[in-house]
JSON list of C-alpha atoms in Angstrom, two decimals:
[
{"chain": "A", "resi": 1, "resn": "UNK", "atom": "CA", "xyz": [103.56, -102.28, -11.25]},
{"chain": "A", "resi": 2, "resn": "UNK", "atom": "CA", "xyz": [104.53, -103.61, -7.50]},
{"chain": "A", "resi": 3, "resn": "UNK", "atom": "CA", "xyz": [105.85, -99.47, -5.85]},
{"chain": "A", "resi": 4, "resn": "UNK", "atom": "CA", "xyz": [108.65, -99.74, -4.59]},
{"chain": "A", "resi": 5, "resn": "UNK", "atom": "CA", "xyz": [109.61, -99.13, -0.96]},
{"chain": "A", "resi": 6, "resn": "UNK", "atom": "CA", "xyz": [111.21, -96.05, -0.10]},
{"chain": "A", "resi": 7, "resn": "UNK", "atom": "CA", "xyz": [112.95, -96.96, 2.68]},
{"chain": "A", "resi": 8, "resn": "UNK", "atom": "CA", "xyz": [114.79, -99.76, 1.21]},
{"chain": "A", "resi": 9, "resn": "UNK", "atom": "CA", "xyz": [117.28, -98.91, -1.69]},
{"chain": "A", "resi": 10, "resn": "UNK", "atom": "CA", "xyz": [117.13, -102.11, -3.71]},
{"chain": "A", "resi": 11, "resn": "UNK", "atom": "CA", "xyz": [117.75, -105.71, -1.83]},
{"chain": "A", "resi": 12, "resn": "UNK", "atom": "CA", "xyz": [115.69, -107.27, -4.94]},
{"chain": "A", "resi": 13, "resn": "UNK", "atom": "CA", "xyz": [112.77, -105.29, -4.77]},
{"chain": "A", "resi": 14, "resn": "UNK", "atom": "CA", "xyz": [110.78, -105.79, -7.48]},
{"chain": "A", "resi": 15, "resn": "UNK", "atom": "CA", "xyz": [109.86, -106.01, -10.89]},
{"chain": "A", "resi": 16, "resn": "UNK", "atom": "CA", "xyz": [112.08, -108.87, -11.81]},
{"chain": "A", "resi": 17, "resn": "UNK", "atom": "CA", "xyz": [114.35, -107.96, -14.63]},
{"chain": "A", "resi": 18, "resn": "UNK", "atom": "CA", "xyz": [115.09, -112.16, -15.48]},
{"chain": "A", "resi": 19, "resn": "UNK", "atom": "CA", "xyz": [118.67, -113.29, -17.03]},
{"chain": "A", "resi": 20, "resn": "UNK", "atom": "CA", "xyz": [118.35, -110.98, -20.16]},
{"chain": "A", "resi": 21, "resn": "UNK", "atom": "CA", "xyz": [117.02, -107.99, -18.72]},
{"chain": "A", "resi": 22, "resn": "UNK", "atom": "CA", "xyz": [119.89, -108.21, -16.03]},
{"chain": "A", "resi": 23, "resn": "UNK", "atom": "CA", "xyz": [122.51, -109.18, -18.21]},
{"chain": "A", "resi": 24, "resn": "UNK", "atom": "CA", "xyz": [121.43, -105.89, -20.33]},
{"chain": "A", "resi": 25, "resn": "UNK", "atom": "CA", "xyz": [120.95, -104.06, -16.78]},
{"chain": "A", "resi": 26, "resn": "UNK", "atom": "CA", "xyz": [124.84, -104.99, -16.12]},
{"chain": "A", "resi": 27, "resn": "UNK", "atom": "CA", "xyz": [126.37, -104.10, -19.29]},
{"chain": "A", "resi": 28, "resn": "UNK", "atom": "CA", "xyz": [124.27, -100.26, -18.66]},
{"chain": "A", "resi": 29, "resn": "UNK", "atom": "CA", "xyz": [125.57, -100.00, -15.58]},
{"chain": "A", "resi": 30, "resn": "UNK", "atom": "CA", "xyz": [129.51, -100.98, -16.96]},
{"chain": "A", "resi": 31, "resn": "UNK", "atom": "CA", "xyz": [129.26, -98.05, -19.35]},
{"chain": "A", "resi": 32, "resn": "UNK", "atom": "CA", "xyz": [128.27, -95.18, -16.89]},
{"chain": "A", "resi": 33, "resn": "UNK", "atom": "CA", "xyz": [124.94, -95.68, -16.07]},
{"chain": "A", "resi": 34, "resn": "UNK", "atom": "CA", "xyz": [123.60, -94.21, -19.87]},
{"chain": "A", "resi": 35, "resn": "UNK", "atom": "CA", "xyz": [124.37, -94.62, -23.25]},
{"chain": "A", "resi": 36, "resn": "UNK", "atom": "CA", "xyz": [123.17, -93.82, -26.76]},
{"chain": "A", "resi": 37, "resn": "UNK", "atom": "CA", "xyz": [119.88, -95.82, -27.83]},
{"chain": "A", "resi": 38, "resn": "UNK", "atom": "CA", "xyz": [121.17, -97.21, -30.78]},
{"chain": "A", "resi": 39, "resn": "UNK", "atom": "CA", "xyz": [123.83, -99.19, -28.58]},
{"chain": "A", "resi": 40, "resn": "UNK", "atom": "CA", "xyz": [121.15, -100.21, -26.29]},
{"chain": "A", "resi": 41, "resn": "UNK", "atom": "CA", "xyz": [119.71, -101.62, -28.80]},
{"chain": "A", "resi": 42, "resn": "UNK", "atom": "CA", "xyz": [122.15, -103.85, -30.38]},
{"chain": "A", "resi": 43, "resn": "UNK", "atom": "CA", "xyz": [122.82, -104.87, -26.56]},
{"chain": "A", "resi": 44, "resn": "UNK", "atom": "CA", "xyz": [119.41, -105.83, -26.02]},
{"chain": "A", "resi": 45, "resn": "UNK", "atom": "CA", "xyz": [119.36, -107.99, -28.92]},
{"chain": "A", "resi": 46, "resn": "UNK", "atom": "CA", "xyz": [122.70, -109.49, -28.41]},
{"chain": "A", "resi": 47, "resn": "UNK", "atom": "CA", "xyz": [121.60, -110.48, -24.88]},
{"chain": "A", "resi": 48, "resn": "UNK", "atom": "CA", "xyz": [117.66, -111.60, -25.49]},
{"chain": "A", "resi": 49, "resn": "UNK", "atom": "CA", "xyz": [119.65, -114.25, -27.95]},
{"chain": "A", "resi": 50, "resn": "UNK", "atom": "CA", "xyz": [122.11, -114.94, -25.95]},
{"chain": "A", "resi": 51, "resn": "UNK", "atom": "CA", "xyz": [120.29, -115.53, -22.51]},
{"chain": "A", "resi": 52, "resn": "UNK", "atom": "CA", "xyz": [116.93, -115.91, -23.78]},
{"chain": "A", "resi": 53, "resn": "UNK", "atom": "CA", "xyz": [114.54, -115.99, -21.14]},
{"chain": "A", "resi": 54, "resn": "UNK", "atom": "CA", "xyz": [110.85, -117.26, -21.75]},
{"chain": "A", "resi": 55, "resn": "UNK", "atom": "CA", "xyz": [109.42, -113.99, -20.00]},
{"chain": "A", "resi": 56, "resn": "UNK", "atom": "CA", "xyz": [111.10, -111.25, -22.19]},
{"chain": "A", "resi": 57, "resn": "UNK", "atom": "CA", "xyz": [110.66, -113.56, -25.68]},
{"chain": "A", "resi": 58, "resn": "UNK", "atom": "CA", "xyz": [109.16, -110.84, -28.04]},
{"chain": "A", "resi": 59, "resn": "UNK", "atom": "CA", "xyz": [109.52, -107.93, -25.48]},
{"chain": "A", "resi": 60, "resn": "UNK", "atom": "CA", "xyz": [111.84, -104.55, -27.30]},
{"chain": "A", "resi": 61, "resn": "UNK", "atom": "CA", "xyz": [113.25, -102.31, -25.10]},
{"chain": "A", "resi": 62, "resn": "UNK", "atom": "CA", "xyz": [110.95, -99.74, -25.36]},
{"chain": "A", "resi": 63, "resn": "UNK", "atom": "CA", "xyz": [108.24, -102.32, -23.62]},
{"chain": "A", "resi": 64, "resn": "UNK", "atom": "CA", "xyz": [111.18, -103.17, -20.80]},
{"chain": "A", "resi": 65, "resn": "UNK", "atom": "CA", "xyz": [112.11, -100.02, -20.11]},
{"chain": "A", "resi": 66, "resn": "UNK", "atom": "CA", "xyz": [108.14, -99.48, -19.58]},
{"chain": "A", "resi": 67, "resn": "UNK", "atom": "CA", "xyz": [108.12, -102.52, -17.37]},
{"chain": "A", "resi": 68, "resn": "UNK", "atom": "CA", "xyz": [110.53, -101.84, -14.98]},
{"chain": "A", "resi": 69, "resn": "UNK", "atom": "CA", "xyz": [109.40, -97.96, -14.52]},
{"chain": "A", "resi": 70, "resn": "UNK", "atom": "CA", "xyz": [110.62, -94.12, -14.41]},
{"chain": "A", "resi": 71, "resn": "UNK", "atom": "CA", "xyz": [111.75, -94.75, -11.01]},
{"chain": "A", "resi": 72, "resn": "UNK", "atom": "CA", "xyz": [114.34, -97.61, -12.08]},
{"chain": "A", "resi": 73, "resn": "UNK", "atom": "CA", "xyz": [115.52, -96.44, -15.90]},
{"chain": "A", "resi": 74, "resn": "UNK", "atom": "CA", "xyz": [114.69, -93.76, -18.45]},
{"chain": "A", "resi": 75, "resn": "UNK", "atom": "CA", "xyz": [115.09, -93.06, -22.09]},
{"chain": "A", "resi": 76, "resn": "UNK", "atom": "CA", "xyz": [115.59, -88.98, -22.69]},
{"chain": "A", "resi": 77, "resn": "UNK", "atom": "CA", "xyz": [117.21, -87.04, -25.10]},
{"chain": "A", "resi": 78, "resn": "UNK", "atom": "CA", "xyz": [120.30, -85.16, -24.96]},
{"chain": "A", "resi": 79, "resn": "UNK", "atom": "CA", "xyz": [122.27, -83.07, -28.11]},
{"chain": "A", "resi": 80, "resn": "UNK", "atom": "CA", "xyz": [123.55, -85.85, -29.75]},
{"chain": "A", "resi": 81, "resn": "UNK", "atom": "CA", "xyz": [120.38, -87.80, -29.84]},
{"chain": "A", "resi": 82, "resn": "UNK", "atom": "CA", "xyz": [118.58, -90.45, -27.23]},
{"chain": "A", "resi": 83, "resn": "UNK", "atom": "CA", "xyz": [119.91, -92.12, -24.71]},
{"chain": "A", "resi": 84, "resn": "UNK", "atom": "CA", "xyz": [118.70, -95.28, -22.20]},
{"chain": "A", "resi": 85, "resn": "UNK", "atom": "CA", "xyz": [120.15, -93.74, -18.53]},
{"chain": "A", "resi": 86, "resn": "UNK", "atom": "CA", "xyz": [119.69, -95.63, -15.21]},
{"chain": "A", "resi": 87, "resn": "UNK", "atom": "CA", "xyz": [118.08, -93.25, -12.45]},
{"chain": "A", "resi": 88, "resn": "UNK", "atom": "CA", "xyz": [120.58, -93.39, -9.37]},
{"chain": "A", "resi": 89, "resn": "UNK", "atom": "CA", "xyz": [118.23, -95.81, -7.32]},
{"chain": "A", "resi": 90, "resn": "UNK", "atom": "CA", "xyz": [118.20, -97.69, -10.75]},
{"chain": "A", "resi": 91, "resn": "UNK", "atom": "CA", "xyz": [121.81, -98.02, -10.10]},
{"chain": "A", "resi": 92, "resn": "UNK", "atom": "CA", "xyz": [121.60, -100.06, -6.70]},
{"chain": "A", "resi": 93, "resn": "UNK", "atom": "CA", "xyz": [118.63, -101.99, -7.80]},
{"chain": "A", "resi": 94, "resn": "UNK", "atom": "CA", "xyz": [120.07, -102.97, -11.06]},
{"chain": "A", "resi": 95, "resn": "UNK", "atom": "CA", "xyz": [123.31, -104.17, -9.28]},
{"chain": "A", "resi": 96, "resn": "UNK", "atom": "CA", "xyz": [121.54, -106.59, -6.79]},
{"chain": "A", "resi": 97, "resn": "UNK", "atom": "CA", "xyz": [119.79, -108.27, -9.71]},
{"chain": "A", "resi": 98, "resn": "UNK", "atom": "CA", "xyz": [122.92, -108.71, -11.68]},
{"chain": "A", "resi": 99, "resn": "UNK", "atom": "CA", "xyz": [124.51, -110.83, -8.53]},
{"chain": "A", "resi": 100, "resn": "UNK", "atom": "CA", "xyz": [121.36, -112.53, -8.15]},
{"chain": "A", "resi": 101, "resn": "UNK", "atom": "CA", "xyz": [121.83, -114.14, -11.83]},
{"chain": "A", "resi": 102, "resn": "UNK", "atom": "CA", "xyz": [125.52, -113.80, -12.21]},
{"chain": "A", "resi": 103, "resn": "UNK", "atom": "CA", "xyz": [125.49, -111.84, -15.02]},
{"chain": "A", "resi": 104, "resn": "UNK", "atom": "CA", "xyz": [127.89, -108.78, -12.82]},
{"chain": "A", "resi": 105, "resn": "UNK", "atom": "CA", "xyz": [130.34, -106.97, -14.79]},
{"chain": "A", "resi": 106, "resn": "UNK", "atom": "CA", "xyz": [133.03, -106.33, -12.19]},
{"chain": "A", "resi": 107, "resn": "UNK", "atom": "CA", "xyz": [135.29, -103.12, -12.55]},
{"chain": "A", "resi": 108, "resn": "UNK", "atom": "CA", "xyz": [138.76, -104.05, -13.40]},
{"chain": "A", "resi": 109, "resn": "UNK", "atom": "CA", "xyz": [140.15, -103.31, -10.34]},
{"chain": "A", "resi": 110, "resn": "UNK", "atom": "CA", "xyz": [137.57, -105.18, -8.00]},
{"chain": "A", "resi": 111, "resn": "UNK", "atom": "CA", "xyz": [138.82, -108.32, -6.68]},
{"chain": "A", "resi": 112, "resn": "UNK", "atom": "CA", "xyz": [136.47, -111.42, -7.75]},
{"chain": "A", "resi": 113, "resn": "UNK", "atom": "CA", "xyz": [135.94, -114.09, -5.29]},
{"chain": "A", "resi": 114, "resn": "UNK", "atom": "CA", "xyz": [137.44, -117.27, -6.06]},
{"chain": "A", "resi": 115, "resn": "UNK", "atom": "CA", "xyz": [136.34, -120.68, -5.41]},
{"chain": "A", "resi": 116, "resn": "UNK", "atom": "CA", "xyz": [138.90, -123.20, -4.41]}
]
């Protein structure tokens, strides 16, 4: 795995998430940054056949959250069973990549930029 540079909080820094893993990345981020495994799941399989992307064909979560590293996103454990949680530069990172491929999920109050 490409480390990633300390200085600079996100700005695409590497590894490369692609349109699923970003579109999953978004939809983490939308629900507070964590949630159970066994909604990350049926998210990651909603959006690997919905934006399939040649790179993660085959790939579970388990192998992406591998991929992309302890520094970026974590599975743990809390009472109430396991959960997928972005860490907090996670956050940033995640949030460039889901611009880069359009895949944001804006907050309800954040104005959208139109095009005329």
């Amino acid at each position: 795995m490409i480390p990633l540079d300390p200085k600079r909080p996100s700005k695409l820094d590497p590894p490369d998430p692609y349109l699923a893993g970003a579109a999953f990345l978004a939809w983490l981020s939308k629900q507070g940054q964590e949630a159970d495994l066994s909604d990350c799941l049926d998210k990651w399989h909603l959006h690997n056949r919905n934006r399939p992307t040649k790179e993660l064909v085959g790939v579970g979560l388990d192998d992406f959250i591998k991929y992309l590293g302890p520094e970026l996103i974590i599975k743990g454990r809390r009472h109430y069973g396991e959960i997928v949680k972005l860490t907090p530069r996670g956050v940033d990172w995640a949030a460039e990549w889901a611009i880069k491929y359009k895949v944001q999920r804006w907050h309800h109050g954040t104005q959208i930029p139109r095009k005329y």
